[in-house]
């Protein structure tokens, strides 16, 4: 199993541009999550999904959108990128609520 | 939202020695889970150890063990026989049993001296 994969690994955006961060998992996990990690800080939850077609906001959803059309994929969309969105983004998945979350390798995004 | 506090921004340990990382949390829940994650320079978040609040026995994983004090809302991580590969940032995390979301502390950077 590849586990949780994320693409791209690095990206530089200009202010106002848009992009989609890809996340996929091959563990047949129902639950998927997007976090951001700012320098020297812990992770904060952006959005999460409890199954295909079901998503909900986390702590810091403003400026982002998600969709979950399949169990495997959970893309994160950034519209009108701002410097405040410069961060490292992590995708994670788990089988169910009591289960451990497994993380992808992260995407480092810089908005200039 | 639950608060997770790691009061030690940095810790240094000699190779083969023991280091203890502190974590406290604030919650009104009785059923929850606590985790320690390791983040090496590669940025990958790696689960180190997990503790269920309803279990009184402290979790252990090889050289890693926790001291879970439910009444004090304290969850410290002990790394025994420290190795150079243990150098990383360590995050304490909390999740309510009725919720899906993890709340993270700010992290503790562990340096291992050869």
PDB file of N, CA and C in Angstrom, chain A residues 4 9-10 31 33 35 37 40-45 48 50 57-59 88 90 94 96-108, chain B residues 1-2 6 33 35 37 39 41-50 52 89 91-92 95-107:
ATOM      1  N   UNK A   4      -1.040   7.293   2.292  1.00  0.00           N
ATOM      2  CA  UNK A   4      -1.583   8.592   1.901  1.00  0.00           C
ATOM      3  C   UNK A   4      -0.554   9.302   1.029  1.00  0.00           C
ATOM      4  N   UNK A   9       4.708  18.252  -4.086  1.00  0.00           N
ATOM      5  CA  UNK A   9       5.487  18.371  -2.851  1.00  0.00           C
ATOM      6  C   UNK A   9       5.758  19.837  -2.528  1.00  0.00           C
ATOM      7  N   UNK A  10       5.989  20.631  -3.539  1.00  0.00           N
ATOM      8  CA  UNK A  10       6.285  22.052  -3.370  1.00  0.00           C
ATOM      9  C   UNK A  10       5.526  22.838  -4.436  1.00  0.00           C
ATOM     10  N   UNK A  31     -12.591   8.242   6.580  1.00  0.00           N
ATOM     11  CA  UNK A  31     -12.398   9.597   7.042  1.00  0.00           C
ATOM     12  C   UNK A  31     -11.120  10.188   6.460  1.00  0.00           C
ATOM     13  N   UNK A  33      -8.851  14.131   6.066  1.00  0.00           N
ATOM     14  CA  UNK A  33      -8.679  15.426   6.737  1.00  0.00           C
ATOM     15  C   UNK A  33      -7.633  16.248   5.991  1.00  0.00           C
ATOM     16  N   UNK A  35      -5.043  19.455   6.983  1.00  0.00           N
ATOM     17  CA  UNK A  35      -4.468  20.315   8.021  1.00  0.00           C
ATOM     18  C   UNK A  35      -3.478  21.277   7.373  1.00  0.00           C
ATOM     19  N   UNK A  37       0.053  23.559   8.630  1.00  0.00           N
ATOM     20  CA  UNK A  37       1.045  23.743   9.684  1.00  0.00           C
ATOM     21  C   UNK A  37       1.855  24.986   9.384  1.00  0.00           C
ATOM     22  N   UNK A  40       6.725  26.627  13.167  1.00  0.00           N
ATOM     23  CA  UNK A  40       6.840  26.541  14.615  1.00  0.00           C
ATOM     24  C   UNK A  40       5.546  26.236  15.345  1.00  0.00           C
ATOM     25  N   UNK A  41       4.526  25.832  14.590  1.00  0.00           N
ATOM     26  CA  UNK A  41       3.208  25.603  15.206  1.00  0.00           C
ATOM     27  C   UNK A  41       2.754  24.177  14.983  1.00  0.00           C
ATOM     28  N   UNK A  42       1.715  23.800  15.748  1.00  0.00           N
ATOM     29  CA  UNK A  42       1.071  22.514  15.493  1.00  0.00           C
ATOM     30  C   UNK A  42       0.141  22.603  14.292  1.00  0.00           C
ATOM     31  N   UNK A  43      -0.518  21.503  14.009  1.00  0.00           N
ATOM     32  CA  UNK A  43      -1.402  21.450  12.851  1.00  0.00           C
ATOM     33  C   UNK A  43      -2.795  21.967  13.212  1.00  0.00           C
ATOM     34  N   UNK A  44      -3.401  22.649  12.256  1.00  0.00           N
ATOM     35  CA  UNK A  44      -4.781  23.110  12.443  1.00  0.00           C
ATOM     36  C   UNK A  44      -5.651  22.500  11.344  1.00  0.00           C
ATOM     37  N   UNK A  45      -6.846  22.050  11.719  1.00  0.00           N
ATOM     38  CA  UNK A  45      -7.731  21.373  10.791  1.00  0.00           C
ATOM     39  C   UNK A  45      -8.447  22.369   9.887  1.00  0.00           C
ATOM     40  N   UNK A  48     -12.676  18.399   6.820  1.00  0.00           N
ATOM     41  CA  UNK A  48     -12.614  16.956   6.945  1.00  0.00           C
ATOM     42  C   UNK A  48     -13.821  16.340   6.241  1.00  0.00           C
ATOM     43  N   UNK A  50     -16.242  12.578   6.206  1.00  0.00           N
ATOM     44  CA  UNK A  50     -16.520  11.298   6.854  1.00  0.00           C
ATOM     45  C   UNK A  50     -16.941  10.237   5.845  1.00  0.00           C
ATOM     46  N   UNK A  57     -16.471  21.729   7.767  1.00  0.00           N
ATOM     47  CA  UNK A  57     -15.410  22.668   8.069  1.00  0.00           C
ATOM     48  C   UNK A  57     -14.698  22.303   9.369  1.00  0.00           C
ATOM     49  N   UNK A  58     -13.397  22.638   9.390  1.00  0.00           N
ATOM     50  CA  UNK A  58     -12.621  22.509  10.604  1.00  0.00           C
ATOM     51  C   UNK A  58     -12.442  23.867  11.259  1.00  0.00           C
ATOM     52  N   UNK A  59     -11.249  24.063  11.843  1.00  0.00           N
ATOM     53  CA  UNK A  59     -10.979  25.321  12.552  1.00  0.00           C
ATOM     54  C   UNK A  59     -10.742  26.510  11.646  1.00  0.00           C
ATOM     55  N   UNK A  88       2.581  24.647   5.280  1.00  0.00           N
ATOM     56  CA  UNK A  88       2.721  23.261   4.844  1.00  0.00           C
ATOM     57  C   UNK A  88       1.372  22.587   5.069  1.00  0.00           C
ATOM     58  N   UNK A  90      -1.017  19.220   5.133  1.00  0.00           N
ATOM     59  CA  UNK A  90      -1.007  17.779   5.328  1.00  0.00           C
ATOM     60  C   UNK A  90      -2.398  17.210   5.123  1.00  0.00           C
ATOM     61  N   UNK A  94      -8.251   8.135   8.189  1.00  0.00           N
ATOM     62  CA  UNK A  94      -8.439   7.116   9.227  1.00  0.00           C
ATOM     63  C   UNK A  94      -9.649   6.279   8.851  1.00  0.00           C
ATOM     64  N   UNK A  96     -11.966   5.049  10.980  1.00  0.00           N
ATOM     65  CA  UNK A  96     -13.133   5.523  11.709  1.00  0.00           C
ATOM     66  C   UNK A  96     -12.707   6.455  12.811  1.00  0.00           C
ATOM     67  N   UNK A  97     -13.657   7.023  13.533  1.00  0.00           N
ATOM     68  CA  UNK A  97     -13.328   8.025  14.562  1.00  0.00           C
ATOM     69  C   UNK A  97     -12.351   7.561  15.627  1.00  0.00           C
ATOM     70  N   UNK A  98     -12.442   6.302  16.098  1.00  0.00           N
ATOM     71  CA  UNK A  98     -11.489   5.967  17.160  1.00  0.00           C
ATOM     72  C   UNK A  98     -10.097   5.676  16.628  1.00  0.00           C
ATOM     73  N   UNK A  99      -9.982   5.578  15.332  1.00  0.00           N
ATOM     74  CA  UNK A  99      -8.738   5.085  14.768  1.00  0.00           C
ATOM     75  C   UNK A  99      -7.685   6.164  14.607  1.00  0.00           C
ATOM     76  N   UNK A 100      -6.474   5.713  14.539  1.00  0.00           N
ATOM     77  CA  UNK A 100      -5.342   6.597  14.337  1.00  0.00           C
ATOM     78  C   UNK A 100      -5.401   7.224  12.962  1.00  0.00           C
ATOM     79  N   UNK A 101      -5.044   8.497  12.894  1.00  0.00           N
ATOM     80  CA  UNK A 101      -4.944   9.175  11.604  1.00  0.00           C
ATOM     81  C   UNK A 101      -3.545   8.972  11.025  1.00  0.00           C
ATOM     82  N   UNK A 102      -3.507   8.648   9.743  1.00  0.00           N
ATOM     83  CA  UNK A 102      -2.246   8.470   9.041  1.00  0.00           C
ATOM     84  C   UNK A 102      -2.052   9.633   8.083  1.00  0.00           C
ATOM     85  N   UNK A 103      -0.836  10.172   8.102  1.00  0.00           N
ATOM     86  CA  UNK A 103      -0.571  11.411   7.383  1.00  0.00           C
ATOM     87  C   UNK A 103       0.200  11.175   6.086  1.00  0.00           C
ATOM     88  N   UNK A 104      -0.063  12.044   5.110  1.00  0.00           N
ATOM     89  CA  UNK A 104       0.758  12.109   3.908  1.00  0.00           C
ATOM     90  C   UNK A 104       2.025  12.901   4.165  1.00  0.00           C
ATOM     91  N   UNK A 105       2.900  13.019   3.162  1.00  0.00           N
ATOM     92  CA  UNK A 105       4.202  13.668   3.339  1.00  0.00           C
ATOM     93  C   UNK A 105       4.157  15.180   3.352  1.00  0.00           C
ATOM     94  N   UNK A 106       3.027  15.771   3.004  1.00  0.00           N
ATOM     95  CA  UNK A 106       2.896  17.225   3.053  1.00  0.00           C
ATOM     96  C   UNK A 106       3.197  17.921   1.737  1.00  0.00           C
ATOM     97  N   UNK A 107       2.604  19.105   1.575  1.00  0.00           N
ATOM     98  CA  UNK A 107       2.873  19.997   0.442  1.00  0.00           C
ATOM     99  C   UNK A 107       3.285  21.347   1.013  1.00  0.00           C
ATOM    100  N   UNK A 108       4.469  21.817   0.623  1.00  0.00           N
ATOM    101  CA  UNK A 108       4.913  23.136   1.060  1.00  0.00           C
ATOM    102  C   UNK A 108       4.479  24.155   0.034  1.00  0.00           C
TER     103      UNK A 108
ATOM    104  N   UNK B   1     -13.099  24.707  21.742  1.00  0.00           N
ATOM    105  CA  UNK B   1     -12.086  23.770  21.262  1.00  0.00           C
ATOM    106  C   UNK B   1     -11.144  23.384  22.394  1.00  0.00           C
ATOM    107  N   UNK B   2     -10.710  22.139  22.364  1.00  0.00           N
ATOM    108  CA  UNK B   2      -9.786  21.698  23.397  1.00  0.00           C
ATOM    109  C   UNK B   2      -8.438  22.377  23.215  1.00  0.00           C
ATOM    110  N   UNK B   6       2.123  22.298  25.184  1.00  0.00           N
ATOM    111  CA  UNK B   6       3.454  21.720  25.347  1.00  0.00           C
ATOM    112  C   UNK B   6       4.357  22.869  25.792  1.00  0.00           C
ATOM    113  N   UNK B  33      -8.945  10.380  23.372  1.00  0.00           N
ATOM    114  CA  UNK B  33      -7.704   9.713  23.004  1.00  0.00           C
ATOM    115  C   UNK B  33      -6.582  10.748  22.974  1.00  0.00           C
ATOM    116  N   UNK B  35      -2.369  11.300  21.777  1.00  0.00           N
ATOM    117  CA  UNK B  35      -1.364  10.790  20.851  1.00  0.00           C
ATOM    118  C   UNK B  35      -0.070  11.594  20.987  1.00  0.00           C
ATOM    119  N   UNK B  37       2.924  12.374  18.183  1.00  0.00           N
ATOM    120  CA  UNK B  37       3.393  12.235  16.817  1.00  0.00           C
ATOM    121  C   UNK B  37       4.811  12.786  16.741  1.00  0.00           C
ATOM    122  N   UNK B  39       7.701  14.339  14.093  1.00  0.00           N
ATOM    123  CA  UNK B  39       7.878  14.943  12.775  1.00  0.00           C
ATOM    124  C   UNK B  39       9.366  15.183  12.542  1.00  0.00           C
ATOM    125  N   UNK B  41      12.835  15.892  10.071  1.00  0.00           N
ATOM    126  CA  UNK B  41      13.047  16.921   9.029  1.00  0.00           C
ATOM    127  C   UNK B  41      12.345  16.610   7.714  1.00  0.00           C
ATOM    128  N   UNK B  42      12.055  15.362   7.448  1.00  0.00           N
ATOM    129  CA  UNK B  42      11.325  15.012   6.223  1.00  0.00           C
ATOM    130  C   UNK B  42       9.890  15.527   6.235  1.00  0.00           C
ATOM    131  N   UNK B  43       9.407  16.002   7.371  1.00  0.00           N
ATOM    132  CA  UNK B  43       8.057  16.563   7.569  1.00  0.00           C
ATOM    133  C   UNK B  43       6.973  15.508   7.743  1.00  0.00           C
ATOM    134  N   UNK B  44       7.269  14.255   7.479  1.00  0.00           N
ATOM    135  CA  UNK B  44       6.247  13.220   7.639  1.00  0.00           C
ATOM    136  C   UNK B  44       5.809  13.152   9.097  1.00  0.00           C
ATOM    137  N   UNK B  45       4.505  13.103   9.324  1.00  0.00           N
ATOM    138  CA  UNK B  45       3.972  12.958  10.673  1.00  0.00           C
ATOM    139  C   UNK B  45       3.847  11.464  10.963  1.00  0.00           C
ATOM    140  N   UNK B  46       4.551  11.020  11.988  1.00  0.00           N
ATOM    141  CA  UNK B  46       4.616   9.595  12.305  1.00  0.00           C
ATOM    142  C   UNK B  46       4.044   9.366  13.694  1.00  0.00           C
ATOM    143  N   UNK B  47       3.081   8.471  13.790  1.00  0.00           N
ATOM    144  CA  UNK B  47       2.509   8.155  15.099  1.00  0.00           C
ATOM    145  C   UNK B  47       3.548   7.436  15.940  1.00  0.00           C
ATOM    146  N   UNK B  48       3.742   7.926  17.156  1.00  0.00           N
ATOM    147  CA  UNK B  48       4.676   7.307  18.096  1.00  0.00           C
ATOM    148  C   UNK B  48       3.926   6.418  19.069  1.00  0.00           C
ATOM    149  N   UNK B  49       2.855   6.961  19.654  1.00  0.00           N
ATOM    150  CA  UNK B  49       2.157   6.221  20.700  1.00  0.00           C
ATOM    151  C   UNK B  49       0.767   6.803  20.883  1.00  0.00           C
ATOM    152  N   UNK B  50      -0.144   5.971  21.349  1.00  0.00           N
ATOM    153  CA  UNK B  50      -1.539   6.366  21.505  1.00  0.00           C
ATOM    154  C   UNK B  50      -2.028   5.846  22.856  1.00  0.00           C
ATOM    155  N   UNK B  52      -5.691   5.509  25.229  1.00  0.00           N
ATOM    156  CA  UNK B  52      -7.129   5.699  25.403  1.00  0.00           C
ATOM    157  C   UNK B  52      -7.385   6.156  26.837  1.00  0.00           C
ATOM    158  N   UNK B  89      10.733  16.973  15.789  1.00  0.00           N
ATOM    159  CA  UNK B  89       9.755  17.704  16.561  1.00  0.00           C
ATOM    160  C   UNK B  89       8.674  16.708  16.979  1.00  0.00           C
ATOM    161  N   UNK B  91       4.868  16.201  18.642  1.00  0.00           N
ATOM    162  CA  UNK B  91       3.592  16.863  18.886  1.00  0.00           C
ATOM    163  C   UNK B  91       2.696  15.980  19.737  1.00  0.00           C
ATOM    164  N   UNK B  92       2.098  16.598  20.729  1.00  0.00           N
ATOM    165  CA  UNK B  92       1.057  15.965  21.523  1.00  0.00           C
ATOM    166  C   UNK B  92      -0.283  16.326  20.877  1.00  0.00           C
ATOM    167  N   UNK B  95      -7.950  13.948  20.925  1.00  0.00           N
ATOM    168  CA  UNK B  95      -9.201  13.833  20.191  1.00  0.00           C
ATOM    169  C   UNK B  95     -10.277  13.296  21.099  1.00  0.00           C
ATOM    170  N   UNK B  96     -11.413  13.985  21.103  1.00  0.00           N
ATOM    171  CA  UNK B  96     -12.573  13.489  21.843  1.00  0.00           C
ATOM    172  C   UNK B  96     -13.082  12.209  21.181  1.00  0.00           C
ATOM    173  N   UNK B  97     -13.622  11.297  21.972  1.00  0.00           N
ATOM    174  CA  UNK B  97     -14.183  10.065  21.415  1.00  0.00           C
ATOM    175  C   UNK B  97     -15.413  10.351  20.569  1.00  0.00           C
ATOM    176  N   UNK B  98     -16.037  11.511  20.758  1.00  0.00           N
ATOM    177  CA  UNK B  98     -17.257  11.846  20.031  1.00  0.00           C
ATOM    178  C   UNK B  98     -16.973  12.739  18.830  1.00  0.00           C
ATOM    179  N   UNK B  99     -15.721  12.919  18.504  1.00  0.00           N
ATOM    180  CA  UNK B  99     -15.346  13.847  17.439  1.00  0.00           C
ATOM    181  C   UNK B  99     -14.261  13.208  16.578  1.00  0.00           C
ATOM    182  N   UNK B 100     -14.088  13.775  15.387  1.00  0.00           N
ATOM    183  CA  UNK B 100     -13.069  13.237  14.485  1.00  0.00           C
ATOM    184  C   UNK B 100     -11.794  14.059  14.502  1.00  0.00           C
ATOM    185  N   UNK B 101     -11.837  15.236  15.111  1.00  0.00           N
ATOM    186  CA  UNK B 101     -10.784  16.208  14.926  1.00  0.00           C
ATOM    187  C   UNK B 101      -9.685  16.077  15.963  1.00  0.00           C
ATOM    188  N   UNK B 102      -8.455  16.182  15.476  1.00  0.00           N
ATOM    189  CA  UNK B 102      -7.301  16.210  16.357  1.00  0.00           C
ATOM    190  C   UNK B 102      -6.966  17.654  16.708  1.00  0.00           C
ATOM    191  N   UNK B 103      -6.664  17.888  17.982  1.00  0.00           N
ATOM    192  CA  UNK B 103      -6.129  19.184  18.412  1.00  0.00           C
ATOM    193  C   UNK B 103      -4.675  18.969  18.795  1.00  0.00           C
ATOM    194  N   UNK B 104      -3.794  19.785  18.217  1.00  0.00           N
ATOM    195  CA  UNK B 104      -2.357  19.611  18.415  1.00  0.00           C
ATOM    196  C   UNK B 104      -1.787  20.676  19.336  1.00  0.00           C
ATOM    197  N   UNK B 105      -0.741  20.292  20.068  1.00  0.00           N
ATOM    198  CA  UNK B 105       0.078  21.270  20.757  1.00  0.00           C
ATOM    199  C   UNK B 105       1.045  21.923  19.785  1.00  0.00           C
ATOM    200  N   UNK B 106       1.852  22.869  20.293  1.00  0.00           N
ATOM    201  CA  UNK B 106       2.764  23.621  19.429  1.00  0.00           C
ATOM    202  C   UNK B 106       4.040  22.858  19.110  1.00  0.00           C
ATOM    203  N   UNK B 107       4.296  21.781  19.825  1.00  0.00           N
ATOM    204  CA  UNK B 107       5.446  20.937  19.522  1.00  0.00           C
ATOM    205  C   UNK B 107       6.654  21.188  20.395  1.00  0.00           C
TER     206      UNK B 107
END
